[in-house]
PDB file of C-alpha atoms in Angstrom:
ATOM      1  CA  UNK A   1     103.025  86.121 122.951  1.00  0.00           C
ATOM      2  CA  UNK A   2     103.326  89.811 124.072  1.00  0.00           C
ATOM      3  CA  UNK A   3     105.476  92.588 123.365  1.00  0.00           C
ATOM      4  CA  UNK A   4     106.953  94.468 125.687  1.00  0.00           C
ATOM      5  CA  UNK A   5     109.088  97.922 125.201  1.00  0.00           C
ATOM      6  CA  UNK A   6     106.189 100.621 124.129  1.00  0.00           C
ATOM      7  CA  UNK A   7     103.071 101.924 125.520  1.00  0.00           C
ATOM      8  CA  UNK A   8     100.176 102.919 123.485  1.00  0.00           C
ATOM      9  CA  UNK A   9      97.426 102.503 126.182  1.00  0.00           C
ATOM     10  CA  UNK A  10      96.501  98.971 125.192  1.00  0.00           C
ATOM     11  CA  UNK A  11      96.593  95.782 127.921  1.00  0.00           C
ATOM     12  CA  UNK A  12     100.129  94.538 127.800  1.00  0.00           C
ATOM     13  CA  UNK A  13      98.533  91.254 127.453  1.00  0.00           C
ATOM     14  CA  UNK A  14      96.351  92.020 124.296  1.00  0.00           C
ATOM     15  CA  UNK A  15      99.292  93.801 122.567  1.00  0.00           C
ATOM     16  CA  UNK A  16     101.064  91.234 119.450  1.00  0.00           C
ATOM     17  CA  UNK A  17     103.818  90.343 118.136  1.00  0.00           C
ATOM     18  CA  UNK A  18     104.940  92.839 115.670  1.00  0.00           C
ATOM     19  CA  UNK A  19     105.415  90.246 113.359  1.00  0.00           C
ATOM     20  CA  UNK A  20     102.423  89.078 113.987  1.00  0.00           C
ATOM     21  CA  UNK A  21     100.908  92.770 113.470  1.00  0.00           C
ATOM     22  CA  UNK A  22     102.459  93.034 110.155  1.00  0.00           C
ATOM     23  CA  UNK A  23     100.930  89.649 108.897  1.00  0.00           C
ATOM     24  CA  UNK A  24      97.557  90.503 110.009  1.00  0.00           C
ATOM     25  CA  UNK A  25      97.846  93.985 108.066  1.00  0.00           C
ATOM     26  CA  UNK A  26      98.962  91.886 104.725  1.00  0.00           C
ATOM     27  CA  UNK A  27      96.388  89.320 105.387  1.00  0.00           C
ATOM     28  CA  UNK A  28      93.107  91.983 106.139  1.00  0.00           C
ATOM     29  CA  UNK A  29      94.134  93.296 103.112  1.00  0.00           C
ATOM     30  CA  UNK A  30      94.612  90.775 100.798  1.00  0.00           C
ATOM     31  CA  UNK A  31      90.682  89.525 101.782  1.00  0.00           C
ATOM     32  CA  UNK A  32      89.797  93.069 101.842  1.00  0.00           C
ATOM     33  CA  UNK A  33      90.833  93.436  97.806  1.00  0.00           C
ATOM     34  CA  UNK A  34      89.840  89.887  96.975  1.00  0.00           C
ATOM     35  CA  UNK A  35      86.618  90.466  97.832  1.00  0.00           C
ATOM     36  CA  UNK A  36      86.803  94.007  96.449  1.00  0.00           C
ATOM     37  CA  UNK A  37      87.882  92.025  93.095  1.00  0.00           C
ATOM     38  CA  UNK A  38      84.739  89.546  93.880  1.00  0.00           C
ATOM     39  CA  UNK A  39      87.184  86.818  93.809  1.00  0.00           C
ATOM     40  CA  UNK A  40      87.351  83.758  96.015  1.00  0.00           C
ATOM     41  CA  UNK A  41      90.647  82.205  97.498  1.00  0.00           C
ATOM     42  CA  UNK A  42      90.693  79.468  94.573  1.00  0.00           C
ATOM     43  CA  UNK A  43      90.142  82.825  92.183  1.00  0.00           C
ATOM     44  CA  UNK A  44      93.425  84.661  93.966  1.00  0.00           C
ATOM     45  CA  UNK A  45      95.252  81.394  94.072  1.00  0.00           C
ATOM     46  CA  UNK A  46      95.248  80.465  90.359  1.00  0.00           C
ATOM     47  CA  UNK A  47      95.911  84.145  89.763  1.00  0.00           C
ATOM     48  CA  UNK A  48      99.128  83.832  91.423  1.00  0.00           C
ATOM     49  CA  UNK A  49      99.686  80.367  89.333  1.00  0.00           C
ATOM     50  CA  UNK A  50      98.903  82.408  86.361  1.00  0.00           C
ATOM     51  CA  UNK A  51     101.951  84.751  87.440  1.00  0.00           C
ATOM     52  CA  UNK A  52     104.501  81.960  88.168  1.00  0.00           C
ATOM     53  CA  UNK A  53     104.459  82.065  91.952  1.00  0.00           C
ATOM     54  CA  UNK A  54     101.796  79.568  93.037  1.00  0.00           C
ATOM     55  CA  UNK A  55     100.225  79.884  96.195  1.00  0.00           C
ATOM     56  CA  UNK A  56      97.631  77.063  96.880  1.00  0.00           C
ATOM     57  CA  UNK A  57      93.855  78.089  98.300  1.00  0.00           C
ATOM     58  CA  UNK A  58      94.240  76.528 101.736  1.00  0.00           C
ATOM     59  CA  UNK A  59      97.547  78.409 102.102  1.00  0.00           C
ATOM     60  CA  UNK A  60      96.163  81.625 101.440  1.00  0.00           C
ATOM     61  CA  UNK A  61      93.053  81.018 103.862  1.00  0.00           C
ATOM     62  CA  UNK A  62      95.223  79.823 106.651  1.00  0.00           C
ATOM     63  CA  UNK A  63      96.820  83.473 105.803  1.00  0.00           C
ATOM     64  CA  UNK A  64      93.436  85.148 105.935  1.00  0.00           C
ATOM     65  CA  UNK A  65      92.752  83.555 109.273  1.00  0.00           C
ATOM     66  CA  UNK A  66      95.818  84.099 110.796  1.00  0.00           C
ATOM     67  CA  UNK A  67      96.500  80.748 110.796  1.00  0.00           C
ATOM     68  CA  UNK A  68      99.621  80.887 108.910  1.00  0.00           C
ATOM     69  CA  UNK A  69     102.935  80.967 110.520  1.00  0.00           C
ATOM     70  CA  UNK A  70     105.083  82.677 108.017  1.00  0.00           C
ATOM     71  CA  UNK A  71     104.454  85.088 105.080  1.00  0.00           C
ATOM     72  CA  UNK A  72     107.705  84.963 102.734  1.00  0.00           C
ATOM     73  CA  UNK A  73     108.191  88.341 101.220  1.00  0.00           C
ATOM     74  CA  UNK A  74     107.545  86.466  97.482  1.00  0.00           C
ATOM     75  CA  UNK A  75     104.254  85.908  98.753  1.00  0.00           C
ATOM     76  CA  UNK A  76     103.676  89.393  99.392  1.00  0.00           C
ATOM     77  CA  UNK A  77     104.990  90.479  95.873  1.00  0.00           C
ATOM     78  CA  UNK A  78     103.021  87.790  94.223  1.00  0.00           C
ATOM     79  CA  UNK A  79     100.017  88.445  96.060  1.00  0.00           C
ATOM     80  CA  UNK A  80     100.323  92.438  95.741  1.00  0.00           C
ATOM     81  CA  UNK A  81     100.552  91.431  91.582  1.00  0.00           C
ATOM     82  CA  UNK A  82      97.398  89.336  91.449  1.00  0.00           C
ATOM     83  CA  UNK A  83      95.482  91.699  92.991  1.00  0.00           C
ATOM     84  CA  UNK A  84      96.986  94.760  91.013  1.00  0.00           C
ATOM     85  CA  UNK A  85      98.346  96.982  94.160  1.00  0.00           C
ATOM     86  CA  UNK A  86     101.616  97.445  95.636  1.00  0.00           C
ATOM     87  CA  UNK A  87     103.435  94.943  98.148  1.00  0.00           C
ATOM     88  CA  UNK A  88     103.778  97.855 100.720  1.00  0.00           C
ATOM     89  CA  UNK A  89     100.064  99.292 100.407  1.00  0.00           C
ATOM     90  CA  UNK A  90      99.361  95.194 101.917  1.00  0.00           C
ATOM     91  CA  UNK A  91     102.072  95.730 104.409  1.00  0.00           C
ATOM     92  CA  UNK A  92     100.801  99.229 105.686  1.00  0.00           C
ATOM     93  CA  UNK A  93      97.092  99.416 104.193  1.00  0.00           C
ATOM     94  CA  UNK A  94      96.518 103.188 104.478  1.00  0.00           C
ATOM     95  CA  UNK A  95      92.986 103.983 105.279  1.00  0.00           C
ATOM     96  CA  UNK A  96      92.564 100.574 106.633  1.00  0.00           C
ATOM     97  CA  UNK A  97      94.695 100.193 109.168  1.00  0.00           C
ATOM     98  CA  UNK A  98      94.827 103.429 111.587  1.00  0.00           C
ATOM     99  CA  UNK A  99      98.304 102.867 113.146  1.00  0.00           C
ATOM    100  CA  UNK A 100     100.807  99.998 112.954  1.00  0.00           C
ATOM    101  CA  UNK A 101     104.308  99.266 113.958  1.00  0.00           C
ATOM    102  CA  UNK A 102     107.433  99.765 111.721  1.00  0.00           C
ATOM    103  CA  UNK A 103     109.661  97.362 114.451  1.00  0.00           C
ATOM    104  CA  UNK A 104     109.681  95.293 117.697  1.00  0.00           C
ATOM    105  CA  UNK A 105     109.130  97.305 120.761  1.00  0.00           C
ATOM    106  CA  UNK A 106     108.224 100.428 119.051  1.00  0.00           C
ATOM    107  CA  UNK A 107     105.857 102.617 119.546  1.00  0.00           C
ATOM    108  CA  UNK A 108     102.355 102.321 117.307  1.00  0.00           C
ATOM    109  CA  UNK A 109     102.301 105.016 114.382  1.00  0.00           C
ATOM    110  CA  UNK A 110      99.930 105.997 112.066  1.00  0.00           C
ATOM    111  CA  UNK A 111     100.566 104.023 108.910  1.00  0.00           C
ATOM    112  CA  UNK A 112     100.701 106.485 106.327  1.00  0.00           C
ATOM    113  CA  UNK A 113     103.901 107.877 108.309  1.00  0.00           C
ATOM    114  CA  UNK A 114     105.083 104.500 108.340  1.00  0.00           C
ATOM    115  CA  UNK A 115     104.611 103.660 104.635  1.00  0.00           C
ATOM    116  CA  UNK A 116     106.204 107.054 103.693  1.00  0.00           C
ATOM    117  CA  UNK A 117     109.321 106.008 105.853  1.00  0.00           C
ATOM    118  CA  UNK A 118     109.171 102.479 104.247  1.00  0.00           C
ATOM    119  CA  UNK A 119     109.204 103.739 100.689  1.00  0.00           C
ATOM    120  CA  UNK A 120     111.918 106.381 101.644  1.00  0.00           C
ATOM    121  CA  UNK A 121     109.469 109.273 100.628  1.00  0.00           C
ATOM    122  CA  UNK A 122     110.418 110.831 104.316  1.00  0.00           C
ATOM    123  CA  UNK A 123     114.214 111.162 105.134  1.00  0.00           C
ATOM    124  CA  UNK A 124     115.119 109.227 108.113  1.00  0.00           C
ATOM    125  CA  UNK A 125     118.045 110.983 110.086  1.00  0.00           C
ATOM    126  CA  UNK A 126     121.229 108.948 109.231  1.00  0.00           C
ATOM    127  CA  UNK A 127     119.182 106.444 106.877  1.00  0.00           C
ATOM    128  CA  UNK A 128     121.524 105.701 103.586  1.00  0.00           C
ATOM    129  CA  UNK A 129     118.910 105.741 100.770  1.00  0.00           C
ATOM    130  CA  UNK A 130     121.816 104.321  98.353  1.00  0.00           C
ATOM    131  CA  UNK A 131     121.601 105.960  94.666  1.00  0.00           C
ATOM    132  CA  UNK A 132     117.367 106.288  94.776  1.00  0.00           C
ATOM    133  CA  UNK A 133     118.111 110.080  94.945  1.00  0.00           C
ATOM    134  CA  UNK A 134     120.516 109.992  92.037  1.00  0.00           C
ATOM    135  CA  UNK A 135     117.922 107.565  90.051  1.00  0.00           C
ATOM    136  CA  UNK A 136     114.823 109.893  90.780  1.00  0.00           C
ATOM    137  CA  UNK A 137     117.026 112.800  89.353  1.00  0.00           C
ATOM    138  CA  UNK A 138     118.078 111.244  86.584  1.00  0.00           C
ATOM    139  CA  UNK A 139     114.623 110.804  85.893  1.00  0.00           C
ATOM    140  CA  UNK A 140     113.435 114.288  86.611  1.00  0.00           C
ATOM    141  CA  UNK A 141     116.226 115.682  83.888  1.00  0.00           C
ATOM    142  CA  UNK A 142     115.167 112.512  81.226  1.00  0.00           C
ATOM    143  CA  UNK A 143     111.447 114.391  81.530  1.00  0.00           C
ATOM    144  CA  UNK A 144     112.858 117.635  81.079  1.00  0.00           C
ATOM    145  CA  UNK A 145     114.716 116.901  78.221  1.00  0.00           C
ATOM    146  CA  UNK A 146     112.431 115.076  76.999  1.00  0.00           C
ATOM    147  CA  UNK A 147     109.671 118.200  77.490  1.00  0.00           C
ATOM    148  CA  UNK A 148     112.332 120.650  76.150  1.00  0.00           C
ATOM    149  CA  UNK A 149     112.800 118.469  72.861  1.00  0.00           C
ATOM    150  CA  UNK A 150     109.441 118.629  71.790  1.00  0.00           C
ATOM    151  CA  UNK A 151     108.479 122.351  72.639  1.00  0.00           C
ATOM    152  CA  UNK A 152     111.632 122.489  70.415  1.00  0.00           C
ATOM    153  CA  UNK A 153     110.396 120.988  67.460  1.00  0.00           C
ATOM    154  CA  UNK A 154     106.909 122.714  67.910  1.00  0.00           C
ATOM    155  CA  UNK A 155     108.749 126.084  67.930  1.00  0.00           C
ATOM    156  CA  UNK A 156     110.648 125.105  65.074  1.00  0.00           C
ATOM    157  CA  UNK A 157     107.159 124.463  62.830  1.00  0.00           C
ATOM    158  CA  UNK A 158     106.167 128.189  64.193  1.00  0.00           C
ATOM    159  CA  UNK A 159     108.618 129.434  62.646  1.00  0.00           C
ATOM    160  CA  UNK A 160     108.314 127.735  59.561  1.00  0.00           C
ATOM    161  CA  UNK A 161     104.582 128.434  58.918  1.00  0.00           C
ATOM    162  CA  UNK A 162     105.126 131.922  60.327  1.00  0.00           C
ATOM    163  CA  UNK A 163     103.322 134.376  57.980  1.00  0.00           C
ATOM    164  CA  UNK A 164     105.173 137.290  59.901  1.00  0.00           C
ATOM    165  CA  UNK A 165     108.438 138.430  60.435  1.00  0.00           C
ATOM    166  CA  UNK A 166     107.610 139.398  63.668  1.00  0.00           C
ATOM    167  CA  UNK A 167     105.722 135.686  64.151  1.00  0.00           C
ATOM    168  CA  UNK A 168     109.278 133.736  62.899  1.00  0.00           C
ATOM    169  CA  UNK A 169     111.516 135.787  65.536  1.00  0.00           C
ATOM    170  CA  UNK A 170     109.524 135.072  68.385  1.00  0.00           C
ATOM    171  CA  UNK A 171     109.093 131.379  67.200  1.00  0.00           C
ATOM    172  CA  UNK A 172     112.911 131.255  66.104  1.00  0.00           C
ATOM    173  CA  UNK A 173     113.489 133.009  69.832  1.00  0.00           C
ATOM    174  CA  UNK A 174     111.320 130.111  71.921  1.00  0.00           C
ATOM    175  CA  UNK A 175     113.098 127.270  69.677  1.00  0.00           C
ATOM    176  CA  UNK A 176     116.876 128.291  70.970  1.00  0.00           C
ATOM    177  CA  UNK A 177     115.370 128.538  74.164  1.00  0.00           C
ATOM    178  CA  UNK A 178     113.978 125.249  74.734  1.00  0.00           C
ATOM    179  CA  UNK A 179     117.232 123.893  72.602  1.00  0.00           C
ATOM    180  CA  UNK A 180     119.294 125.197  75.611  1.00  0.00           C
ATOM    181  CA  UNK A 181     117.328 123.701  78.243  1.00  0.00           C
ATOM    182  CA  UNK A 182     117.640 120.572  75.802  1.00  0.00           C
ATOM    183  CA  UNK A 183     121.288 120.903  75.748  1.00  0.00           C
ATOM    184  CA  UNK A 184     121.696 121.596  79.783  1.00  0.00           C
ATOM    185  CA  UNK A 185     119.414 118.602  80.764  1.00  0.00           C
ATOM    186  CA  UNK A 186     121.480 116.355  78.098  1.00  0.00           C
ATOM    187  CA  UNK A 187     125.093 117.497  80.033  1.00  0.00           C
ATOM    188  CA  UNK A 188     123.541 116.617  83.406  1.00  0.00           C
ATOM    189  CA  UNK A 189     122.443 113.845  82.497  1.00  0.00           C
ATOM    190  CA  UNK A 190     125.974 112.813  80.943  1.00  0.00           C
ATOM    191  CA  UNK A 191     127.737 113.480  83.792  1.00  0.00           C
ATOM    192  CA  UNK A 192     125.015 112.077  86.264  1.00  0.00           C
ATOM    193  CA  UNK A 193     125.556 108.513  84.213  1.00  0.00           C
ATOM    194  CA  UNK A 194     129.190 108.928  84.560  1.00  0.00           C
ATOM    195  CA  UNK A 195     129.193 109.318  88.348  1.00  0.00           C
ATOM    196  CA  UNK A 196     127.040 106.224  88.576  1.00  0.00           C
ATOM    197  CA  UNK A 197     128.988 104.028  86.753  1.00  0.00           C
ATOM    198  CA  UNK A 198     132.354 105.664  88.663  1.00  0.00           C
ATOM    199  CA  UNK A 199     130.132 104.094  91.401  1.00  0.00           C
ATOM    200  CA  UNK A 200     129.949 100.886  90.061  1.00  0.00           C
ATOM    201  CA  UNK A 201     126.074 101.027  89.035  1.00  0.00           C
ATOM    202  CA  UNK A 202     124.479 100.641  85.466  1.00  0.00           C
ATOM    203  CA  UNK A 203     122.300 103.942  84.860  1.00  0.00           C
ATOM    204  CA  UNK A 204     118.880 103.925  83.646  1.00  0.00           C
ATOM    205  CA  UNK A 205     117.976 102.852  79.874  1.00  0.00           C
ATOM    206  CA  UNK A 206     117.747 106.360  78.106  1.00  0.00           C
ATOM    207  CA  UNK A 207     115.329 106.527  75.657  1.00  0.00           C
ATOM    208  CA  UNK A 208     116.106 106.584  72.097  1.00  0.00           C
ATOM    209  CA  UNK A 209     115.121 110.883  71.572  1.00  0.00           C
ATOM    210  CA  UNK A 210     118.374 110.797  74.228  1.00  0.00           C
ATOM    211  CA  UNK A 211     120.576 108.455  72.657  1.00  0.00           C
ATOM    212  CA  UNK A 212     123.159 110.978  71.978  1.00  0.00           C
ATOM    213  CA  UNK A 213     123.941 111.546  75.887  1.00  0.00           C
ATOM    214  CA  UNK A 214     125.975 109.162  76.450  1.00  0.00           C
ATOM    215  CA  UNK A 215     129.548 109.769  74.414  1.00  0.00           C
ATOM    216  CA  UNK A 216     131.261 106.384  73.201  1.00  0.00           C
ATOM    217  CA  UNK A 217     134.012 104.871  74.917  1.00  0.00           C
ATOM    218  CA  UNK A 218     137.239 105.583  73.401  1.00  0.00           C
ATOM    219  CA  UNK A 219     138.853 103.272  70.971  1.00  0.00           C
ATOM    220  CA  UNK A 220     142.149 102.962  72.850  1.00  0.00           C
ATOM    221  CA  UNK A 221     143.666 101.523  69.407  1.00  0.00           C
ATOM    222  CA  UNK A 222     143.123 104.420  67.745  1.00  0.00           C
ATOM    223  CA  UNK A 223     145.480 107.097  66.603  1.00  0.00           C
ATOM    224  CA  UNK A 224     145.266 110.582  68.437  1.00  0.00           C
ATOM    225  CA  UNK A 225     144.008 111.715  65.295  1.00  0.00           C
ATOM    226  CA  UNK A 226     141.843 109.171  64.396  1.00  0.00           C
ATOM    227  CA  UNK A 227     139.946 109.891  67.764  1.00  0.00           C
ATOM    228  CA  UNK A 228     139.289 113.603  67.193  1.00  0.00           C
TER     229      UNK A 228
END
Protein backbone atom coordinates (compact mmCIF):
# COMPACT_ATOMS: atom_id res chain seq x y z
CA UNK A 1 0.00 0.00 0.00
CA UNK A 2 1.14 3.65 -0.59
CA UNK A 3 0.71 6.81 1.03
CA UNK A 4 -0.26 9.60 -0.51
CA UNK A 5 -0.42 13.42 0.97
CA UNK A 6 3.54 14.40 1.34
CA UNK A 7 6.48 14.62 -0.81
CA UNK A 8 9.90 13.87 0.31
CA UNK A 9 11.45 13.01 -3.14
CA UNK A 10 10.88 9.28 -2.85
CA UNK A 11 8.72 7.11 -5.72
CA UNK A 12 5.14 7.41 -4.63
CA UNK A 13 5.12 3.77 -5.14
CA UNK A 14 8.09 2.85 -2.76
CA UNK A 15 6.77 5.22 -0.03
CA UNK A 16 4.82 2.95 3.21
CA UNK A 17 2.36 2.96 5.22
CA UNK A 18 3.10 5.07 8.16
CA UNK A 19 2.07 2.43 10.22
CA UNK A 20 3.97 0.33 8.58
CA UNK A 21 7.06 2.88 8.97
CA UNK A 22 6.63 2.98 12.61
CA UNK A 23 6.72 -0.92 12.98
CA UNK A 24 9.74 -1.27 10.96
CA UNK A 25 11.52 1.49 13.24
CA UNK A 26 10.40 -0.68 16.53
CA UNK A 27 11.30 -3.84 14.84
CA UNK A 28 15.15 -2.63 13.37
CA UNK A 29 15.58 -1.74 16.69
CA UNK A 30 14.57 -4.31 18.77
CA UNK A 31 17.16 -6.78 16.48
CA UNK A 32 19.51 -3.98 16.51
CA UNK A 33 19.73 -4.16 20.68
CA UNK A 34 19.18 -7.89 20.80
CA UNK A 35 22.02 -8.48 19.04
CA UNK A 36 23.78 -5.58 20.76
CA UNK A 37 22.75 -7.67 24.07
CA UNK A 38 24.15 -10.95 22.09
CA UNK A 39 20.83 -12.40 22.65
CA UNK A 40 18.79 -14.55 20.30
CA UNK A 41 14.90 -14.26 19.78
CA UNK A 42 14.32 -17.33 22.28
CA UNK A 43 16.87 -15.12 24.70
CA UNK A 44 14.45 -11.77 24.23
CA UNK A 45 11.38 -13.91 24.37
CA UNK A 46 11.84 -15.58 27.78
CA UNK A 47 13.07 -12.19 28.92
CA UNK A 48 9.77 -10.79 28.33
CA UNK A 49 8.22 -14.12 30.13
CA UNK A 50 10.52 -13.30 32.90
CA UNK A 51 8.70 -9.75 33.07
CA UNK A 52 5.07 -11.03 32.89
CA UNK A 53 4.26 -10.09 29.32
CA UNK A 54 5.17 -13.13 27.21
CA UNK A 55 5.92 -12.76 23.76
CA UNK A 56 6.72 -16.15 22.02
CA UNK A 57 10.09 -16.43 19.60
CA UNK A 58 8.24 -16.88 16.32
CA UNK A 59 6.16 -13.80 17.20
CA UNK A 60 8.96 -11.65 17.72
CA UNK A 61 10.79 -12.89 14.40
CA UNK A 62 7.72 -12.44 12.32
CA UNK A 63 8.20 -8.76 13.99
CA UNK A 64 11.83 -8.60 12.98
CA UNK A 65 10.92 -9.53 9.45
CA UNK A 66 8.16 -7.47 9.02
CA UNK A 67 6.06 -10.16 8.90
CA UNK A 68 3.89 -9.21 11.67
CA UNK A 69 0.69 -7.44 11.19
CA UNK A 70 0.20 -5.63 14.40
CA UNK A 71 2.53 -4.42 17.22
CA UNK A 72 0.23 -3.76 20.44
CA UNK A 73 1.69 -0.91 22.36
CA UNK A 74 2.28 -3.69 25.50
CA UNK A 75 4.56 -5.22 23.22
CA UNK A 76 6.48 -2.21 22.79
CA UNK A 77 6.67 -1.52 26.63
CA UNK A 78 7.54 -5.08 27.30
CA UNK A 79 9.99 -5.29 24.69
CA UNK A 80 11.61 -1.69 25.50
CA UNK A 81 11.94 -3.44 29.39
CA UNK A 82 13.74 -6.60 28.32
CA UNK A 83 16.09 -4.92 26.51
CA UNK A 84 16.64 -2.06 29.15
CA UNK A 85 15.73 1.18 26.83
CA UNK A 86 12.78 3.24 26.51
CA UNK A 87 9.49 2.33 24.45
CA UNK A 88 9.90 5.63 22.42
CA UNK A 89 13.82 5.34 21.70
CA UNK A 90 12.22 1.77 19.64
CA UNK A 91 9.54 3.91 18.19
CA UNK A 92 11.91 6.79 16.94
CA UNK A 93 15.54 5.12 17.21
CA UNK A 94 17.67 8.30 17.14
CA UNK A 95 20.87 7.77 15.36
CA UNK A 96 19.38 4.88 13.61
CA UNK A 97 16.77 5.98 11.84
CA UNK A 98 17.55 9.46 9.93
CA UNK A 99 13.94 10.71 9.48
CA UNK A 100 10.53 9.13 10.16
CA UNK A 101 6.95 10.12 10.23
CA UNK A 102 5.02 11.31 13.37
CA UNK A 103 1.37 10.70 11.24
CA UNK A 104 -0.35 9.61 7.97
CA UNK A 105 0.31 11.87 5.11
CA UNK A 106 2.90 13.89 6.76
CA UNK A 107 5.81 14.99 5.77
CA UNK A 108 9.22 12.81 6.76
CA UNK A 109 11.17 14.51 9.78
CA UNK A 110 14.20 13.89 11.33
CA UNK A 111 13.51 11.68 14.31
CA UNK A 112 15.12 13.33 17.04
CA UNK A 113 12.52 16.30 16.31
CA UNK A 114 9.97 13.79 16.31
CA UNK A 115 10.88 12.01 19.57
CA UNK A 116 11.26 15.44 21.30
CA UNK A 117 7.59 16.26 20.13
CA UNK A 118 6.51 12.71 21.24
CA UNK A 119 7.89 13.03 24.74
CA UNK A 120 6.52 16.68 24.96
CA UNK A 121 10.17 18.03 25.44
CA UNK A 122 9.19 20.63 22.41
CA UNK A 123 5.88 22.64 22.86
CA UNK A 124 3.52 21.97 20.14
CA UNK A 125 1.33 25.15 19.36
CA UNK A 126 -2.13 24.43 20.96
CA UNK A 127 -0.94 20.85 22.29
CA UNK A 128 -2.51 20.38 26.05
CA UNK A 129 0.42 18.72 27.90
CA UNK A 130 -2.15 18.08 30.95
CA UNK A 131 -0.35 18.61 34.53
CA UNK A 132 3.41 17.22 33.14
CA UNK A 133 4.44 20.92 33.59
CA UNK A 134 3.02 21.15 37.08
CA UNK A 135 4.63 17.50 37.90
CA UNK A 136 8.17 18.48 36.48
CA UNK A 137 7.93 21.62 38.81
CA UNK A 138 6.97 20.03 41.60
CA UNK A 139 9.91 18.09 41.13
CA UNK A 140 12.34 20.87 40.43
CA UNK A 141 11.21 22.61 44.02
CA UNK A 142 11.32 18.76 45.88
CA UNK A 143 15.29 19.00 44.62
CA UNK A 144 15.65 22.34 45.81
CA UNK A 145 14.40 21.79 49.02
CA UNK A 146 15.83 18.97 49.28
CA UNK A 147 19.50 20.74 48.27
CA UNK A 148 18.63 23.68 50.61
CA UNK A 149 18.02 21.18 53.64
CA UNK A 150 21.23 19.73 53.62
CA UNK A 151 23.54 22.84 52.90
CA UNK A 152 21.42 23.72 56.00
CA UNK A 153 22.50 21.22 58.25
CA UNK A 154 26.17 21.45 56.91
CA UNK A 155 26.11 25.18 57.81
CA UNK A 156 24.70 24.42 61.00
CA UNK A 157 27.95 21.94 61.96
CA UNK A 158 30.16 25.16 60.74
CA UNK A 159 28.98 26.89 63.10
CA UNK A 160 29.20 24.56 65.74
CA UNK A 161 32.88 23.53 65.25
CA UNK A 162 33.65 27.17 64.45
CA UNK A 163 36.87 28.08 66.35
CA UNK A 164 36.14 31.85 65.41
CA UNK A 165 33.71 34.29 66.04
CA UNK A 166 34.10 35.56 62.82
CA UNK A 167 33.94 31.61 61.40
CA UNK A 168 30.29 31.03 63.50
CA UNK A 169 28.67 34.35 61.92
CA UNK A 170 29.39 33.57 58.53
CA UNK A 171 28.37 29.85 59.14
CA UNK A 172 25.29 31.02 61.35
CA UNK A 173 24.70 33.66 58.19
CA UNK A 174 24.77 30.70 55.25
CA UNK A 175 22.49 28.38 57.63
CA UNK A 176 19.39 31.10 57.70
CA UNK A 177 20.04 31.44 54.24
CA UNK A 178 19.62 28.10 52.93
CA UNK A 179 16.71 27.72 55.82
CA UNK A 180 14.82 30.39 53.76
CA UNK A 181 15.21 28.87 50.50
CA UNK A 182 14.11 25.67 52.59
CA UNK A 183 11.13 27.41 53.81
CA UNK A 184 10.14 29.11 50.20
CA UNK A 185 10.52 25.76 48.26
CA UNK A 186 8.36 24.00 51.19
CA UNK A 187 5.31 26.90 50.61
CA UNK A 188 5.45 26.27 46.85
CA UNK A 189 5.36 23.16 47.09
CA UNK A 190 2.22 23.31 49.55
CA UNK A 191 0.33 25.26 47.48
CA UNK A 192 1.46 23.49 44.15
CA UNK A 193 -0.13 20.08 45.90
CA UNK A 194 -3.16 21.99 46.75
CA UNK A 195 -3.88 23.20 43.21
CA UNK A 196 -3.47 19.64 42.01
CA UNK A 197 -5.71 18.06 44.12
CA UNK A 198 -8.32 21.30 43.53
CA UNK A 199 -7.76 19.64 40.09
CA UNK A 200 -8.74 16.42 40.97
CA UNK A 201 -5.10 14.75 40.75
CA UNK A 202 -3.05 12.95 43.58
CA UNK A 203 0.45 14.86 43.81
CA UNK A 204 3.68 13.19 43.88
CA UNK A 205 4.86 11.02 47.05
CA UNK A 206 7.06 13.63 49.01
CA UNK A 207 9.79 12.25 50.58
CA UNK A 208 9.99 11.80 54.19
CA UNK A 209 12.90 15.10 54.82
CA UNK A 210 9.44 16.94 53.32
CA UNK A 211 6.86 15.39 55.25
CA UNK A 212 5.93 18.51 56.95
CA UNK A 213 4.59 20.22 53.56
CA UNK A 214 1.63 19.05 53.43
CA UNK A 215 -0.69 20.56 56.53
CA UNK A 216 -3.40 17.97 57.87
CA UNK A 217 -6.86 18.13 56.95
CA UNK A 218 -8.95 19.71 59.46
CA UNK A 219 -10.81 17.76 62.03
CA UNK A 220 -14.23 19.24 61.25
CA UNK A 221 -15.37 17.78 64.83
CA UNK A 222 -13.21 19.76 66.53
CA UNK A 223 -13.76 22.82 68.61
CA UNK A 224 -12.43 26.24 67.17
CA UNK A 225 -10.10 26.02 69.86
CA UNK A 226 -9.17 22.69 69.77
CA UNK A 227 -8.01 23.33 66.07
CA UNK A 228 -5.63 26.23 66.78
Amino acid sequence: MTQRGFDDGSDEDDVPEWADRIKANVAGEVRRRRKEMGWSAQDLADRCEQLGHPIPRNVIANMESGRRANLPLVDVMALAAALETYPVCLIFPVGYVEQTQELPFQHLVPTWDALRRFTGEEEVPGYDAGLVPDFELHAGLVRTALAALEEEGRARFAAKTATSRAEREEAERQRANYADQAISAKYRLRYLRRDLRQEGATPPDLPPALGDVDQPEPDTEATPEERL
